[in-house]
XYZ file of C-alpha atoms in Angstrom:
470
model
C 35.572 59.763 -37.320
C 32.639 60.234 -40.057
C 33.494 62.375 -42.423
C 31.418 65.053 -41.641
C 33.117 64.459 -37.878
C 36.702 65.111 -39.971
C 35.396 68.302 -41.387
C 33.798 69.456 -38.182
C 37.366 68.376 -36.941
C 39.557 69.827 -39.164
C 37.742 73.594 -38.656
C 38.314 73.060 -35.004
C 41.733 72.543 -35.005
C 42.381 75.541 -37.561
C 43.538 72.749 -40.302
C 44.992 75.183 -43.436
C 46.016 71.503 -45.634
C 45.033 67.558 -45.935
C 47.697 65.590 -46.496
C 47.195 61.808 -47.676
C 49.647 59.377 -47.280
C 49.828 55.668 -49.105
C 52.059 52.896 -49.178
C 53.983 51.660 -51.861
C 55.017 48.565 -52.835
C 58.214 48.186 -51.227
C 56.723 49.152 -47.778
C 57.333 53.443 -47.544
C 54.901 56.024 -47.502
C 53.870 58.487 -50.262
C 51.761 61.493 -50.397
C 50.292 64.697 -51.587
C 48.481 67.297 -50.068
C 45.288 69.608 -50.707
C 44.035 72.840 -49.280
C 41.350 72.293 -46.716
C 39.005 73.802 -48.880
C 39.379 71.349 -51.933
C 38.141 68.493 -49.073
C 34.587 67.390 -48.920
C 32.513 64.686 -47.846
C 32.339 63.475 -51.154
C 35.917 63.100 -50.828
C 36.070 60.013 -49.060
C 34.084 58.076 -51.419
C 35.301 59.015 -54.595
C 38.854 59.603 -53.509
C 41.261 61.493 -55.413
C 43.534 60.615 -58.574
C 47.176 60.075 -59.127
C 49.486 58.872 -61.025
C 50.682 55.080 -60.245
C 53.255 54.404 -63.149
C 55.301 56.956 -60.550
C 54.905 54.175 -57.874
C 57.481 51.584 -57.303
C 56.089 48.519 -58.523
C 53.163 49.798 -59.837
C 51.119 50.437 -63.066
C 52.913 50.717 -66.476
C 52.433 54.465 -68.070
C 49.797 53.397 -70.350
C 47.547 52.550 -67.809
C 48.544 54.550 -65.136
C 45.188 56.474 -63.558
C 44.760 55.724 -59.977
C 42.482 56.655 -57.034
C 43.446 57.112 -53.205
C 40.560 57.007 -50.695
C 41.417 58.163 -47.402
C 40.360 56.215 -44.376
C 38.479 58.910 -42.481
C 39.227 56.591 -39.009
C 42.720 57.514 -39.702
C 43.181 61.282 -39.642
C 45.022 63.100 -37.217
C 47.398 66.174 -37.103
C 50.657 65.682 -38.859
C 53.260 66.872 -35.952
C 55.732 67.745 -38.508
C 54.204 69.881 -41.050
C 54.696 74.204 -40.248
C 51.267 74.484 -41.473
C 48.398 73.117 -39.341
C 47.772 70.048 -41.389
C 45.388 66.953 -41.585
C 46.952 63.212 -42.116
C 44.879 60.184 -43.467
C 46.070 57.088 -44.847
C 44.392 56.157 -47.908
C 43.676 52.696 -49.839
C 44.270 52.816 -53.648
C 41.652 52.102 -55.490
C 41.082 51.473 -60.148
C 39.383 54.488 -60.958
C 36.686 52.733 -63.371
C 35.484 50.533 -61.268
C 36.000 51.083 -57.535
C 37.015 47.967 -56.672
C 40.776 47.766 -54.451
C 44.009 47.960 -55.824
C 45.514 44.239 -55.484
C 48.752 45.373 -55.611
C 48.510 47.747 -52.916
C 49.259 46.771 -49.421
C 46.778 47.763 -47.413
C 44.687 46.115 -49.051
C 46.380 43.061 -48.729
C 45.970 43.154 -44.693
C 42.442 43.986 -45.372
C 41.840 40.700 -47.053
C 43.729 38.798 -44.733
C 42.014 39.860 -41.887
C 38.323 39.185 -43.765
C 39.758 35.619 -44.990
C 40.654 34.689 -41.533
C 37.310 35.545 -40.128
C 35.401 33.445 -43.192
C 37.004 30.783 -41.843
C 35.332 30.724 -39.098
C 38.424 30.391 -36.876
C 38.976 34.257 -35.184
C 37.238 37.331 -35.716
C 40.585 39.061 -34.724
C 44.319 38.606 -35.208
C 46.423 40.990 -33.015
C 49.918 41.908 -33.727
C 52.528 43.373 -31.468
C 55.903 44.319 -33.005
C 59.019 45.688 -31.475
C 61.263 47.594 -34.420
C 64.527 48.181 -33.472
C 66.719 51.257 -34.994
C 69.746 53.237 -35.533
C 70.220 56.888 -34.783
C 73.432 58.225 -36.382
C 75.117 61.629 -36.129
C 76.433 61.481 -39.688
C 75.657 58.679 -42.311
C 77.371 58.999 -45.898
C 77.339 56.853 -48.781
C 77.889 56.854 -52.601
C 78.327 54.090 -55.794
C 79.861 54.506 -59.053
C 80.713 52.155 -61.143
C 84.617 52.932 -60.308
C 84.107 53.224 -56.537
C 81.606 52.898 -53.364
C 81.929 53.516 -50.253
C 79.746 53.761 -46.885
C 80.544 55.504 -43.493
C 78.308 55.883 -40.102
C 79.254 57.621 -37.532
C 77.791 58.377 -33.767
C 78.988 60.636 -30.885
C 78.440 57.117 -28.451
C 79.960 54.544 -31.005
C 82.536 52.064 -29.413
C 85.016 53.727 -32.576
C 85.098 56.977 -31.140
C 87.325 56.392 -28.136
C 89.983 58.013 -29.425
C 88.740 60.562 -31.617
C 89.504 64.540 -31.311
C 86.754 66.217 -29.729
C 87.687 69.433 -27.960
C 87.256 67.412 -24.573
C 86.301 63.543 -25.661
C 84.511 62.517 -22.211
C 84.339 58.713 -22.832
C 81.409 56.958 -22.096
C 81.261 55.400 -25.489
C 79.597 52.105 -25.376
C 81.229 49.200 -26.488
C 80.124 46.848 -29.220
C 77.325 44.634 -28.159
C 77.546 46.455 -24.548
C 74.825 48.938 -25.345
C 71.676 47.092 -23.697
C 70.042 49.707 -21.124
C 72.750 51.568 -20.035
C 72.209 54.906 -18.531
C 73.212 58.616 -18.975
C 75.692 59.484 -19.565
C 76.800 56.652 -21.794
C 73.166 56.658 -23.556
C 73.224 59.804 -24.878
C 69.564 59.338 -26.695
C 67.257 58.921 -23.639
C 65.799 62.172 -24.336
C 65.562 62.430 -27.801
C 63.909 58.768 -27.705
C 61.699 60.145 -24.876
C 60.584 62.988 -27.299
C 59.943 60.427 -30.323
C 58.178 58.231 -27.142
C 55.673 61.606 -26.669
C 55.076 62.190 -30.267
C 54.400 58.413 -30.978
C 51.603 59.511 -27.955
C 50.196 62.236 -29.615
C 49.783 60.484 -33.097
C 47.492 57.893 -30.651
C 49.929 54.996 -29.893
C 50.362 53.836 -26.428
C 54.424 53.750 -25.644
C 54.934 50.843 -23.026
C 58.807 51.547 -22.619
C 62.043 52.765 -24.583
C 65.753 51.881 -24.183
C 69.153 51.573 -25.784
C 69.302 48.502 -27.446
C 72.431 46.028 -27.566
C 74.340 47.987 -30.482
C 77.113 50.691 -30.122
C 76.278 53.837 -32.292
C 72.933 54.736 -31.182
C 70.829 51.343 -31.253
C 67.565 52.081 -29.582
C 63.792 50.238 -29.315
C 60.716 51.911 -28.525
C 57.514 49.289 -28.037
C 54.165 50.238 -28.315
C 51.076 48.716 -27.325
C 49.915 45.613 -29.405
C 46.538 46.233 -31.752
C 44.766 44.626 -34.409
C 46.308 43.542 -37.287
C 44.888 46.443 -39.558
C 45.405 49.040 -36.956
C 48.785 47.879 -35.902
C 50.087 47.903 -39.514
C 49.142 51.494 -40.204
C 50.426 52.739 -36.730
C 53.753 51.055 -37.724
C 54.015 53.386 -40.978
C 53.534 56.050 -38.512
C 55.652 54.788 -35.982
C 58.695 54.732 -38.776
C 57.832 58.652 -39.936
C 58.057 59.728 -36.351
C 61.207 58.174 -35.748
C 62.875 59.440 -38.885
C 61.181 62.924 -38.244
C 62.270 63.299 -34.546
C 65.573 62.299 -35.153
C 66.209 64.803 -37.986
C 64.312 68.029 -35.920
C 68.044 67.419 -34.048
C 69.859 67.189 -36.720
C 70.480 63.305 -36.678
C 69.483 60.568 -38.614
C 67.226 57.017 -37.678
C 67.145 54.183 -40.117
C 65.192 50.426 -39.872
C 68.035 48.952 -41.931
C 68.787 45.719 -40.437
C 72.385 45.812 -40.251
C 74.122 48.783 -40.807
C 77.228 48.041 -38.589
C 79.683 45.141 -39.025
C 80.169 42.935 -35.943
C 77.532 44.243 -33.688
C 74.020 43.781 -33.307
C 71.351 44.476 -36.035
C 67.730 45.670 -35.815
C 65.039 42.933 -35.665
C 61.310 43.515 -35.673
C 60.300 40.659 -33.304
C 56.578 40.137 -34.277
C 54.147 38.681 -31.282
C 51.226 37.601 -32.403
C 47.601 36.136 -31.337
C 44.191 34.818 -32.639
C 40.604 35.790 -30.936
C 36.615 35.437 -31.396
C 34.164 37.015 -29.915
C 36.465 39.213 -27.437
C 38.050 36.014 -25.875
C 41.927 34.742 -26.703
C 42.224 31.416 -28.515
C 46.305 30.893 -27.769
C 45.811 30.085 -24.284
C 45.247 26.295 -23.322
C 46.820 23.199 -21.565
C 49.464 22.299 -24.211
C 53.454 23.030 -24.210
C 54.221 26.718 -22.186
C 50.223 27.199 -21.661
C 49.426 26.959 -25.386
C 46.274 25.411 -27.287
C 46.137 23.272 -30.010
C 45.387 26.220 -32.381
C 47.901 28.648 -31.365
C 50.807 25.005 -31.305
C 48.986 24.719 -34.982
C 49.919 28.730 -36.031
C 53.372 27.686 -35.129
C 53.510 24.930 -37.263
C 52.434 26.600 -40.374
C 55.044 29.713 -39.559
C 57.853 27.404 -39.219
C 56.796 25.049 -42.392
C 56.416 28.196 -44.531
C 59.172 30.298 -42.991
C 61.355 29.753 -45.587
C 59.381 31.667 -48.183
C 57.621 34.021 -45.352
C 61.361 35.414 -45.287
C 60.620 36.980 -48.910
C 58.171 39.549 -46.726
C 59.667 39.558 -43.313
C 62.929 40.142 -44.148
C 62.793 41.316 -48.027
C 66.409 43.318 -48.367
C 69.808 41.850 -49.050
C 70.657 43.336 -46.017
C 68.382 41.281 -44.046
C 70.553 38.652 -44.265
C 73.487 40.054 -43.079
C 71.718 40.040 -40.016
C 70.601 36.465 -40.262
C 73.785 35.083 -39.386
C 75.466 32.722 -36.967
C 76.409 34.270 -33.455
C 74.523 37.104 -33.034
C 70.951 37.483 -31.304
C 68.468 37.321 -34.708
C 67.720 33.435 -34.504
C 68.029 31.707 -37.945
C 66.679 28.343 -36.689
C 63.275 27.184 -37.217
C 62.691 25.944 -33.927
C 59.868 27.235 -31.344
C 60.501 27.121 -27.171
C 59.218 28.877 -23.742
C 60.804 32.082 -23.076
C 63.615 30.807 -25.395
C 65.520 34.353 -27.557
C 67.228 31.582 -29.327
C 64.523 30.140 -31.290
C 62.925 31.713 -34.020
C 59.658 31.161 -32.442
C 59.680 32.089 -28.825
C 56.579 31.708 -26.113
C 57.011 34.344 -23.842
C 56.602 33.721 -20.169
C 53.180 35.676 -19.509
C 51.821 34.867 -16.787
C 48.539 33.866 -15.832
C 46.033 36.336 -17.620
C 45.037 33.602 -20.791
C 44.902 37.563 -22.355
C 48.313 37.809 -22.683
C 49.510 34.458 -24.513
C 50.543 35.077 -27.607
C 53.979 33.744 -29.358
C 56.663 35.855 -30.507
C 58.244 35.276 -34.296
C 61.804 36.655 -33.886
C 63.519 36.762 -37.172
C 61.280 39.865 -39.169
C 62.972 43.037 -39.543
C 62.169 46.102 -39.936
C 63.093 46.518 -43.232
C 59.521 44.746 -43.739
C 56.721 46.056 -45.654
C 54.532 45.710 -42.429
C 51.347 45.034 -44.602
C 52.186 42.117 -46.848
C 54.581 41.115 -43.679
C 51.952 40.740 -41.474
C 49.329 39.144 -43.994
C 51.775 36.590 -44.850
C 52.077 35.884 -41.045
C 48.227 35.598 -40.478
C 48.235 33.386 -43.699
C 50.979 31.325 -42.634
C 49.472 30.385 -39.407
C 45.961 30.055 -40.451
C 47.065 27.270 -42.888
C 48.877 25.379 -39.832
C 45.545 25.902 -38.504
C 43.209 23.939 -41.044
C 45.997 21.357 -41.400
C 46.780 20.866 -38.169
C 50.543 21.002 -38.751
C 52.016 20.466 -35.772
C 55.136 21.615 -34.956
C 57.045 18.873 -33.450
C 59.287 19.077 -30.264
C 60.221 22.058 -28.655
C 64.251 22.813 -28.719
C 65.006 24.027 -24.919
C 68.755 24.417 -25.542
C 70.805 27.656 -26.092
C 70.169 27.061 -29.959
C 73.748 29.419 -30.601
C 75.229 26.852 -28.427
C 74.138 23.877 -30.065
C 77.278 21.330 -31.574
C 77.645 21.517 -35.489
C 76.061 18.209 -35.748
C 73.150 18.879 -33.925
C 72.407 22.256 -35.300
C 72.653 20.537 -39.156
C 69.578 19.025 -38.174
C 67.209 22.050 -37.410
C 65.997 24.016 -40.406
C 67.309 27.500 -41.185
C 66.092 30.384 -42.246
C 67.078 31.133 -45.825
C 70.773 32.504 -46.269
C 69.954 35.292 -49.271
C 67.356 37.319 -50.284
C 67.654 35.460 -53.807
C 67.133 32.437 -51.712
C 63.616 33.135 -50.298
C 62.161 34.933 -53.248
C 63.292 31.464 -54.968
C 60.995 29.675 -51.686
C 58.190 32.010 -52.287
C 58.312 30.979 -55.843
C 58.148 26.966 -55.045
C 55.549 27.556 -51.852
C 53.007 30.065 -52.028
C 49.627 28.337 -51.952
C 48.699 29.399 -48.862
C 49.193 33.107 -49.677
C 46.327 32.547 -52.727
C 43.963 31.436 -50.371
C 40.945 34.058 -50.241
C 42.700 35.530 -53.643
C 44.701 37.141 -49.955
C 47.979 37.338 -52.060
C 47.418 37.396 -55.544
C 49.687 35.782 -58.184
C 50.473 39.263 -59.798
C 51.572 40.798 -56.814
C 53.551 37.794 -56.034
C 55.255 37.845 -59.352
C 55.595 41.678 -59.224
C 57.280 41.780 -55.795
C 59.830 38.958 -56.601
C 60.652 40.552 -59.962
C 61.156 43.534 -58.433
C 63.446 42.676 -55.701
C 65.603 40.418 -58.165
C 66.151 42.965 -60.824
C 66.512 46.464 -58.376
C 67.935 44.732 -55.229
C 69.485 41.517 -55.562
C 71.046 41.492 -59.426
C 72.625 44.937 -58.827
C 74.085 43.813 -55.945
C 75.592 40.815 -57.226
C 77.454 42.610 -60.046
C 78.977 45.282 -57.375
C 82.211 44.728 -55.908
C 82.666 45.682 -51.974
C 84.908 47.519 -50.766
C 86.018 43.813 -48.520
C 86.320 42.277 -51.871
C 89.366 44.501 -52.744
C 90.569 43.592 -49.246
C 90.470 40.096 -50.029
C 91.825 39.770 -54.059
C 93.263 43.143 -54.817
C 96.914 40.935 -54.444
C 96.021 37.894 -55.814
């Protein structure tokens, strides 16, 4: 839409308030919200102020004037607001002069995309991921610095078995049992069915829903791959409907990637593929159908995997995930139809449309904007120099001997661990000033000192498990 075709819009759809939503730095949505009758066409070019020092990661308080512009192409009715209400996602602007906000994600993509099509390579990157989640009847936490604790709970989880209910009717599902059962055992088909026909309404196309692998309400909901842009700002959606769905019943959804011990985390497998001038560039006569190019974007994902973790998988609890016998892959190996390998080429079919690969080991704990630019950036690198990715590994990689499996790269063990990567190898994020060293700087600082220091001082509750008698 034009602006005047969002004000023409709004009066038709009896819109009393525009809400405008941006992204912080960590990867969640902010906003504020106007009468209808404070929005013009002027509006959407010279946005409106706020203050950033408020912003995680942001601008000190002495310089801390900002600007949103919303993106008139991305209004639509907020389905959760009592009052009929207009959504847009903005970019974030400097107020003196215009020019984008390098710190703020969107803007990141934005570049990306226009780098990759300077190069001469694609006009168009498409992205496709699947974010997997949690839906808990009762989730309770608290820290002090003489106690923590955490508890979960779910109505299906594999704990309940046993428990008191007035009439406990079983059908709990049992760890790492929970992939597509049916009702009764899944007791969320309809409530992911209702998040399915919002997800609809907001303008995403819903290709299928189930209970994932996880006891405890584990569920995944895929929707229709888009361009990179596009796809990045229907994920921020696709997070708020989830959360807001889930709490209209009175339970609660959460992208952490591993919220249970011993079962199954969430994983935000990422497919992924290059075009120009409305044809695909990933199909060809190489290994599982591929083309040089697409073997090429492989080979600069796996090369700068380590440090791409820093953005794919940027919480300490991403890594708790990333472990040793469960299904997130932490070697960097690629192979045809392959869930083992961190890089997986699904089996597609014919239709040269539909080759793309799959990068398994993102999370959805991901700022989707810098996690997809780093992708595209990645892969455009193994692009222009050629880096190949070597031999495919067509083995149950979980299987593999000790011996063998020390000779295939992992992914980093720590969050400290890839910020420390991203550090040593970030080169090809500078590229097209894409990634700029400030932001760089600025999201590493701020993960060490508000994520991974004060976790490293904390004892665990395990920890008194373990030494309390020693």
């Amino acid at each position: 839409m034009s602006p005047k075709e969002v004000l023409k819009f709004a009066k038709e759809q009896n819109v009393k308030m525009v809400d405008f939503k941006f992204t912080d730095l960590v990867g969640a949505w902010q906003h504020f919200t106007i009468p209808l009758t404070e929005l013009s066409e002027d509006t959407f070019e010279d946005g409106l102020g706020f203050d950033g020092s408020s912003i995680r990661g942001w601008r000190g308080i002495e310089n801390s004037d900002m600007i949103v512009k919303p993106d008139p192409k991305t209004g639509i009715i907020d389905p959760f607001m009592d009052v009929p209400t207009l959504s847009f996602i903005c970019d974030v602007t400097y107020p003196d002069t215009g020019e984008p906000y390098d710190r703020d994600p969107r803007q990141v993509v934005k570049k990306a995309l226009a780098y990759l099509q300077s190069t001469g390579l694609a006009d168009a990157a498409y992205f496709g991921p699947e974010a997997e989640f949690f839906i808990f009847d009762d989730v309770r936490y608290e820290q002090h610095a003489h106690g923590g604790f955490y508890q979960v709970d779910s109505e299906e989880a594999a704990w309940n078995t046993g428990r008191d209910e007035g009439g406990n009717l079983g059908y709990k599902i049992k760890h790492k049992g929970g992939y597509l059962p049916v009702m009764p055992a899944d007791t969320l088909h309809n409530l992911r069915t209702e998040m399915c026909l919002e997800l609809e309404r907001a303008g995403m196309r819903v290709e299928r829903q189930h209970h994932e692998v996880g006891t405890a309400g584990q569920g995944e909901i895929d929707i229709r791959f888009d361009e990179i842009l596009p796809m990045a700002d229907k994920m921020m959606w696709f997070k708020y409907i989830i959360r807001n769905v889930a709490n209209r019943y009175g339970k609660t959804a959460t992208f952490m990637p591993k919220p249970i011990y011993g079962d199954n985390g969430s994983g935000m497998h990422t497919h992924i593929s290059l075009w120009k001038d409305g044809k695909p560039l990933f199909a060809g006569d190489k290994y599982a159908g591929l083309s040089e190019m697409a073997l090429h974007f492989i080979g600069g994902i796996l090369k700068h995997a380590p440090s791409l973790c820093a953005f794919t998988n940027p919480s300490t609890n991403s890594y708790k995930r990333l472990v040793p016998g469960f299904e997130a892959p932490i070697k960097l190996a690629y192979s045809y139809k392959n869930r083992s390998a961190a890089i997986r080429i699904p089996n597609s079919g014919p239709d040269p449309k539909a080759k793309r690969i799959e990068f398994r080991t993102p999370d959805p704990s991901a700022n989707v904007y810098l996690a997809f630019a780093a992708l595209l950036m990645a892969g455009i690198d193994g692009i222009q120099n050629k880096i190949h990715p070597g031999d495919p590994l067509e083995k149950d990689i979980y299987g593999l001997a000790p011996e063998e499996a020390a000779n295939v790269p992992s992914v980093p063990a720590s969050l400290e661990e890839a910020l420390s990567n991203v550090y040593e190898d970030n080169d090809f994020l500078l590229k097209g000033d894409v990634f700029t060293k400030d932001l760089i700087e600025t999201w590493c600082g701020y993960k060490m000192e508000n994520e991974v220091l004060p976790l490293q001082q904390r004892p665990t509750p395990y920890e008194f498990h373990l030494y309390y008698d020693i």
